[in-house]
Amino acid sequence: MNHPTDEPRLPAARGATDPYGSCVLLKHGEVAIKGRNRRQFVRRLEDNLRTALRGIGGSTWIRTPHSITVLGGDVPVEDLVARARTVVGFNAVEPALRVPSTMESIEANALEVLRTACEGRAATGFAVRVKRRDKTFPLTSSQLERELGARLQPRVAGLRVDLTAPDVTLTVEIDRRETFLSAVRYPGLSGLPVGSSGRALVLLSGGYDSPVAAHRAMRRGLACDFVHFSGAPYTNPASVYKAYALARELNRYQPPGELHVVSLGKAQKQLAVAGAGPLQVVAQRRLMVRTASALAEATGAQALVTGDSLGQVASQTLANMAAVDQAATLPVLRPLVGWDKQEIIDQARALGTAAISVLPDEDCCSLLAPPRVSTGAPIGRLKAVERRLDLDEVVEALLANVQVMRPGQEEDLAPETGPGCTAPA
């Protein structure tokens, strides 16, 4: 996600005393249309916002009147905006000024907000948009729009009223005791609050696809942990470093999830020795989801998430996806199944994960890969290969040596090891 390059500047509220001043309005997305359980979604949204504000460098406060959240504190408003834009569930983020709900205060401060918004811009037209939540205010929304527009226009040189395509839109939201004035609006991430739909385990490679899939899953309310399969001991640790960096970046959008690293190299060699041949890649994928399913059940996840895109590579044909799904004991979600590669790359760039994904590494999927990959691996032949191994024993061995890390959590400066686990060298 790209953060705003122009810092949202706001004037000090005129004729007002505390608690009035600058703040940030956060407009709810899908949460606003929820029914009887809406309050649960709002609480989750507030909790995630508090998590995003950790370490910001000052005290903050959060209020949720009506279907908006108001954020403020003794830190710069641009810092509040940047943190709020990483929280899934808000569809708009607006730096605003809180003033008393009197006509005199609204007019005086609206002029300053408008002037500030026009500074350094070739703005020629403006519009006033009013939302009156307090119906006892003496003017209706349309009346106040006309009144404010008429009073402000002659006081800002070179600015005219333009209701069709204004360069600057001044928004006025009136509550009983306070009014919010804003002329800047940034898009939020929208979606459902992370954690409101349950928990998932993401199969995280070092490429473009799986980080984007993880982010899409978060936007549908899934809190995500990650599992990365490395080719160790036959590959170098570059892919693990990439997975850690990707998980750290993704954890900016959720309460930090754990990264589990599984060394798959020896098991891949076992499949090759068992005669997988052209089925090697699909057999590896089946082993991955079998292992990930066991790990997910142990960590409380209810589904797996992959970055598969239908037909993108040979292992992602419909037949091979079906073969892989049969090895899973949990639902396998594929948020990118209908996306093309350029769409995925564009989204990765917007998220900030693309720069990590292009770094060189040794991908476990290319380890022992056959010259030709089967595009329709027969289930019977796959099972025949797997019968030559004790898969339960293989999965148990893989999980016994899993490495657990917590990317993005300052207290976890080094990988953590559990029973039977080893830290990377």
PDB file of N, CA and C in Angstrom, residues 211-272:
ATOM      1  N   PRO A 211       2.364 -13.651  -1.171  1.00  0.00           N
ATOM      2  CA  PRO A 211       2.130 -12.488  -0.306  1.00  0.00           C
ATOM      3  C   PRO A 211       0.863 -11.721  -0.682  1.00  0.00           C
ATOM      4  N   VAL A 212       0.595 -11.603  -1.981  1.00  0.00           N
ATOM      5  CA  VAL A 212      -0.633 -10.927  -2.406  1.00  0.00           C
ATOM      6  C   VAL A 212      -1.852 -11.729  -1.967  1.00  0.00           C
ATOM      7  N   ALA A 213      -1.777 -13.048  -2.103  1.00  0.00           N
ATOM      8  CA  ALA A 213      -2.884 -13.903  -1.656  1.00  0.00           C
ATOM      9  C   ALA A 213      -3.116 -13.742  -0.153  1.00  0.00           C
ATOM     10  N   ALA A 214      -2.032 -13.651   0.617  1.00  0.00           N
ATOM     11  CA  ALA A 214      -2.155 -13.462   2.065  1.00  0.00           C
ATOM     12  C   ALA A 214      -2.875 -12.157   2.371  1.00  0.00           C
ATOM     13  N   HIS A 215      -2.504 -11.097   1.668  1.00  0.00           N
ATOM     14  CA  HIS A 215      -3.137  -9.799   1.914  1.00  0.00           C
ATOM     15  C   HIS A 215      -4.616  -9.831   1.545  1.00  0.00           C
ATOM     16  N   ARG A 216      -4.951 -10.490   0.450  1.00  0.00           N
ATOM     17  CA  ARG A 216      -6.371 -10.608   0.079  1.00  0.00           C
ATOM     18  C   ARG A 216      -7.140 -11.396   1.137  1.00  0.00           C
ATOM     19  N   ALA A 217      -6.511 -12.422   1.697  1.00  0.00           N
ATOM     20  CA  ALA A 217      -7.171 -13.194   2.753  1.00  0.00           C
ATOM     21  C   ALA A 217      -7.395 -12.329   3.992  1.00  0.00           C
ATOM     22  N   MET A 218      -6.413 -11.499   4.321  1.00  0.00           N
ATOM     23  CA  MET A 218      -6.575 -10.585   5.460  1.00  0.00           C
ATOM     24  C   MET A 218      -7.750  -9.652   5.243  1.00  0.00           C
ATOM     25  N   ARG A 219      -7.905  -9.171   4.012  1.00  0.00           N
ATOM     26  CA  ARG A 219      -8.991  -8.235   3.721  1.00  0.00           C
ATOM     27  C   ARG A 219     -10.361  -8.901   3.777  1.00  0.00           C
ATOM     28  N   ARG A 220     -10.397 -10.208   3.809  1.00  0.00           N
ATOM     29  CA  ARG A 220     -11.658 -10.915   4.031  1.00  0.00           C
ATOM     30  C   ARG A 220     -11.783 -11.353   5.486  1.00  0.00           C
ATOM     31  N   GLY A 221     -10.971 -10.767   6.366  1.00  0.00           N
ATOM     32  CA  GLY A 221     -11.131 -10.992   7.795  1.00  0.00           C
ATOM     33  C   GLY A 221     -10.337 -12.131   8.380  1.00  0.00           C
ATOM     34  N   LEU A 222      -9.418 -12.728   7.617  1.00  0.00           N
ATOM     35  CA  LEU A 222      -8.633 -13.849   8.126  1.00  0.00           C
ATOM     36  C   LEU A 222      -7.329 -13.355   8.750  1.00  0.00           C
ATOM     37  N   ALA A 223      -7.096 -13.719   9.995  1.00  0.00           N
ATOM     38  CA  ALA A 223      -5.787 -13.506  10.602  1.00  0.00           C
ATOM     39  C   ALA A 223      -4.865 -14.601  10.091  1.00  0.00           C
ATOM     40  N   CYS A 224      -3.648 -14.250   9.696  1.00  0.00           N
ATOM     41  CA  CYS A 224      -2.790 -15.195   8.991  1.00  0.00           C
ATOM     42  C   CYS A 224      -1.491 -15.484   9.733  1.00  0.00           C
ATOM     43  N   ASP A 225      -1.184 -16.765   9.847  1.00  0.00           N
ATOM     44  CA  ASP A 225       0.162 -17.227  10.139  1.00  0.00           C
ATOM     45  C   ASP A 225       0.738 -17.717   8.816  1.00  0.00           C
ATOM     46  N   PHE A 226       2.039 -17.987   8.802  1.00  0.00           N
ATOM     47  CA  PHE A 226       2.709 -18.325   7.555  1.00  0.00           C
ATOM     48  C   PHE A 226       3.559 -19.576   7.732  1.00  0.00           C
ATOM     49  N   VAL A 227       3.656 -20.370   6.658  1.00  0.00           N
ATOM     50  CA  VAL A 227       4.583 -21.489   6.638  1.00  0.00           C
ATOM     51  C   VAL A 227       5.389 -21.398   5.350  1.00  0.00           C
ATOM     52  N   HIS A 228       6.714 -21.505   5.503  1.00  0.00           N
ATOM     53  CA  HIS A 228       7.608 -21.463   4.346  1.00  0.00           C
ATOM     54  C   HIS A 228       8.357 -22.782   4.260  1.00  0.00           C
ATOM     55  N   PHE A 229       8.339 -23.389   3.077  1.00  0.00           N
ATOM     56  CA  PHE A 229       9.062 -24.637   2.840  1.00  0.00           C
ATOM     57  C   PHE A 229      10.359 -24.312   2.113  1.00  0.00           C
ATOM     58  N   SER A 230      11.473 -24.594   2.772  1.00  0.00           N
ATOM     59  CA  SER A 230      12.774 -24.366   2.149  1.00  0.00           C
ATOM     60  C   SER A 230      13.331 -25.687   1.637  1.00  0.00           C
ATOM     61  N   GLY A 231      14.316 -25.600   0.756  1.00  0.00           N
ATOM     62  CA  GLY A 231      14.946 -26.812   0.227  1.00  0.00           C
ATOM     63  C   GLY A 231      16.102 -27.304   1.065  1.00  0.00           C
ATOM     64  N   ALA A 232      16.260 -26.738   2.277  1.00  0.00           N
ATOM     65  CA  ALA A 232      17.361 -27.148   3.159  1.00  0.00           C
ATOM     66  C   ALA A 232      17.275 -28.655   3.427  1.00  0.00           C
ATOM     67  N   PRO A 233      18.396 -29.348   3.503  1.00  0.00           N
ATOM     68  CA  PRO A 233      19.766 -28.822   3.554  1.00  0.00           C
ATOM     69  C   PRO A 233      20.441 -28.679   2.191  1.00  0.00           C
ATOM     70  N   TYR A 234      19.671 -28.772   1.106  1.00  0.00           N
ATOM     71  CA  TYR A 234      20.277 -28.750  -0.226  1.00  0.00           C
ATOM     72  C   TYR A 234      20.263 -27.367  -0.868  1.00  0.00           C
ATOM     73  N   THR A 235      19.680 -26.392  -0.201  1.00  0.00           N
ATOM     74  CA  THR A 235      19.662 -25.026  -0.729  1.00  0.00           C
ATOM     75  C   THR A 235      20.174 -24.077   0.361  1.00  0.00           C
ATOM     76  N   ASN A 236      20.561 -22.885  -0.064  1.00  0.00           N
ATOM     77  CA  ASN A 236      21.043 -21.901   0.916  1.00  0.00           C
ATOM     78  C   ASN A 236      19.857 -21.244   1.615  1.00  0.00           C
ATOM     79  N   PRO A 237      20.098 -20.457   2.671  1.00  0.00           N
ATOM     80  CA  PRO A 237      18.982 -19.897   3.454  1.00  0.00           C
ATOM     81  C   PRO A 237      18.350 -18.643   2.858  1.00  0.00           C
ATOM     82  N   ALA A 238      18.689 -18.277   1.612  1.00  0.00           N
ATOM     83  CA  ALA A 238      18.166 -17.030   1.035  1.00  0.00           C
ATOM     84  C   ALA A 238      16.647 -17.001   1.014  1.00  0.00           C
ATOM     85  N   SER A 239      16.012 -18.131   0.714  1.00  0.00           N
ATOM     86  CA  SER A 239      14.543 -18.138   0.634  1.00  0.00           C
ATOM     87  C   SER A 239      13.916 -17.901   2.006  1.00  0.00           C
ATOM     88  N   VAL A 240      14.595 -18.355   3.072  1.00  0.00           N
ATOM     89  CA  VAL A 240      14.080 -18.139   4.428  1.00  0.00           C
ATOM     90  C   VAL A 240      14.147 -16.660   4.780  1.00  0.00           C
ATOM     91  N   TYR A 241      15.263 -16.013   4.413  1.00  0.00           N
ATOM     92  CA  TYR A 241      15.380 -14.581   4.673  1.00  0.00           C
ATOM     93  C   TYR A 241      14.284 -13.808   3.941  1.00  0.00           C
ATOM     94  N   LYS A 242      14.005 -14.211   2.698  1.00  0.00           N
ATOM     95  CA  LYS A 242      12.940 -13.550   1.938  1.00  0.00           C
ATOM     96  C   LYS A 242      11.585 -13.772   2.595  1.00  0.00           C
ATOM     97  N   ALA A 243      11.324 -15.010   3.010  1.00  0.00           N
ATOM     98  CA  ALA A 243      10.043 -15.303   3.648  1.00  0.00           C
ATOM     99  C   ALA A 243       9.869 -14.485   4.918  1.00  0.00           C
ATOM    100  N   TYR A 244      10.948 -14.347   5.686  1.00  0.00           N
ATOM    101  CA  TYR A 244      10.882 -13.546   6.914  1.00  0.00           C
ATOM    102  C   TYR A 244      10.559 -12.088   6.567  1.00  0.00           C
ATOM    103  N   ALA A 245      11.244 -11.537   5.554  1.00  0.00           N
ATOM    104  CA  ALA A 245      11.011 -10.147   5.159  1.00  0.00           C
ATOM    105  C   ALA A 245       9.590  -9.955   4.645  1.00  0.00           C
ATOM    106  N   LEU A 246       9.080 -10.926   3.888  1.00  0.00           N
ATOM    107  CA  LEU A 246       7.711 -10.830   3.370  1.00  0.00           C
ATOM    108  C   LEU A 246       6.694 -10.908   4.509  1.00  0.00           C
ATOM    109  N   ALA A 247       6.901 -11.835   5.444  1.00  0.00           N
ATOM    110  CA  ALA A 247       5.978 -11.960   6.575  1.00  0.00           C
ATOM    111  C   ALA A 247       6.003 -10.700   7.429  1.00  0.00           C
ATOM    112  N   ARG A 248       7.192 -10.123   7.597  1.00  0.00           N
ATOM    113  CA  ARG A 248       7.298  -8.878   8.362  1.00  0.00           C
ATOM    114  C   ARG A 248       6.507  -7.760   7.690  1.00  0.00           C
ATOM    115  N   GLU A 249       6.595  -7.676   6.365  1.00  0.00           N
ATOM    116  CA  GLU A 249       5.847  -6.649   5.634  1.00  0.00           C
ATOM    117  C   GLU A 249       4.344  -6.896   5.741  1.00  0.00           C
ATOM    118  N   LEU A 250       3.933  -8.149   5.605  1.00  0.00           N
ATOM    119  CA  LEU A 250       2.511  -8.480   5.693  1.00  0.00           C
ATOM    120  C   LEU A 250       1.960  -8.254   7.095  1.00  0.00           C
ATOM    121  N   ASN A 251       2.790  -8.437   8.104  1.00  0.00           N
ATOM    122  CA  ASN A 251       2.336  -8.246   9.482  1.00  0.00           C
ATOM    123  C   ASN A 251       2.047  -6.788   9.806  1.00  0.00           C
ATOM    124  N   ARG A 252       2.421  -5.870   8.911  1.00  0.00           N
ATOM    125  CA  ARG A 252       2.030  -4.473   9.094  1.00  0.00           C
ATOM    126  C   ARG A 252       0.516  -4.306   8.979  1.00  0.00           C
ATOM    127  N   TYR A 253      -0.151  -5.256   8.333  1.00  0.00           N
ATOM    128  CA  TYR A 253      -1.582  -5.140   8.081  1.00  0.00           C
ATOM    129  C   TYR A 253      -2.426  -5.968   9.035  1.00  0.00           C
ATOM    130  N   GLN A 254      -1.801  -6.563  10.045  1.00  0.00           N
ATOM    131  CA  GLN A 254      -2.551  -7.404  10.976  1.00  0.00           C
ATOM    132  C   GLN A 254      -1.787  -7.507  12.289  1.00  0.00           C
ATOM    133  N   PRO A 255      -2.454  -7.920  13.364  1.00  0.00           N
ATOM    134  CA  PRO A 255      -1.714  -8.295  14.562  1.00  0.00           C
ATOM    135  C   PRO A 255      -0.728  -9.391  14.174  1.00  0.00           C
ATOM    136  N   PRO A 256       0.573  -9.219  14.434  1.00  0.00           N
ATOM    137  CA  PRO A 256       1.596 -10.071  13.824  1.00  0.00           C
ATOM    138  C   PRO A 256       1.338 -11.560  13.969  1.00  0.00           C
ATOM    139  N   GLY A 257       1.453 -12.250  12.840  1.00  0.00           N
ATOM    140  CA  GLY A 257       1.338 -13.703  12.812  1.00  0.00           C
ATOM    141  C   GLY A 257       2.706 -14.356  12.809  1.00  0.00           C
ATOM    142  N   GLU A 258       2.750 -15.636  13.119  1.00  0.00           N
ATOM    143  CA  GLU A 258       4.012 -16.372  13.195  1.00  0.00           C
ATOM    144  C   GLU A 258       4.421 -16.899  11.825  1.00  0.00           C
ATOM    145  N   LEU A 259       5.726 -17.064  11.648  1.00  0.00           N
ATOM    146  CA  LEU A 259       6.285 -17.695  10.454  1.00  0.00           C
ATOM    147  C   LEU A 259       6.902 -19.025  10.868  1.00  0.00           C
ATOM    148  N   HIS A 260       6.434 -20.110  10.247  1.00  0.00           N
ATOM    149  CA  HIS A 260       6.965 -21.449  10.489  1.00  0.00           C
ATOM    150  C   HIS A 260       7.803 -21.845   9.276  1.00  0.00           C
ATOM    151  N   VAL A 261       9.032 -22.260   9.507  1.00  0.00           N
ATOM    152  CA  VAL A 261       9.924 -22.651   8.420  1.00  0.00           C
ATOM    153  C   VAL A 261      10.146 -24.160   8.486  1.00  0.00           C
ATOM    154  N   VAL A 262       9.832 -24.845   7.374  1.00  0.00           N
ATOM    155  CA  VAL A 262       9.956 -26.298   7.292  1.00  0.00           C
ATOM    156  C   VAL A 262      11.027 -26.636   6.261  1.00  0.00           C
ATOM    157  N   SER A 263      12.021 -27.421   6.660  1.00  0.00           N
ATOM    158  CA  SER A 263      13.088 -27.847   5.743  1.00  0.00           C
ATOM    159  C   SER A 263      12.621 -29.085   4.982  1.00  0.00           C
ATOM    160  N   LEU A 264      12.320 -28.906   3.704  1.00  0.00           N
ATOM    161  CA  LEU A 264      11.667 -29.956   2.915  1.00  0.00           C
ATOM    162  C   LEU A 264      12.646 -30.778   2.079  1.00  0.00           C
ATOM    163  N   GLY A 265      13.921 -30.347   1.996  1.00  0.00           N
ATOM    164  CA  GLY A 265      14.851 -30.944   1.037  1.00  0.00           C
ATOM    165  C   GLY A 265      14.956 -32.456   1.088  1.00  0.00           C
ATOM    166  N   LYS A 266      15.139 -33.019   2.281  1.00  0.00           N
ATOM    167  CA  LYS A 266      15.301 -34.471   2.394  1.00  0.00           C
ATOM    168  C   LYS A 266      14.031 -35.208   1.959  1.00  0.00           C
ATOM    169  N   ALA A 267      12.868 -34.661   2.303  1.00  0.00           N
ATOM    170  CA  ALA A 267      11.608 -35.285   1.902  1.00  0.00           C
ATOM    171  C   ALA A 267      11.430 -35.209   0.384  1.00  0.00           C
ATOM    172  N   GLN A 268      11.873 -34.109  -0.228  1.00  0.00           N
ATOM    173  CA  GLN A 268      11.814 -34.005  -1.690  1.00  0.00           C
ATOM    174  C   GLN A 268      12.680 -35.085  -2.327  1.00  0.00           C
ATOM    175  N   LYS A 269      13.839 -35.313  -1.747  1.00  0.00           N
ATOM    176  CA  LYS A 269      14.725 -36.350  -2.289  1.00  0.00           C
ATOM    177  C   LYS A 269      14.093 -37.727  -2.136  1.00  0.00           C
ATOM    178  N   GLN A 270      13.393 -37.949  -1.023  1.00  0.00           N
ATOM    179  CA  GLN A 270      12.702 -39.223  -0.831  1.00  0.00           C
ATOM    180  C   GLN A 270      11.651 -39.452  -1.913  1.00  0.00           C
ATOM    181  N   LEU A 271      10.919 -38.400  -2.265  1.00  0.00           N
ATOM    182  CA  LEU A 271       9.926 -38.529  -3.340  1.00  0.00           C
ATOM    183  C   LEU A 271      10.596 -38.855  -4.659  1.00  0.00           C
ATOM    184  N   ALA A 272      11.711 -38.210  -4.930  1.00  0.00           N
ATOM    185  CA  ALA A 272      12.423 -38.470  -6.181  1.00  0.00           C
ATOM    186  C   ALA A 272      12.917 -39.908  -6.230  1.00  0.00           C
TER     187      ALA A 272
END
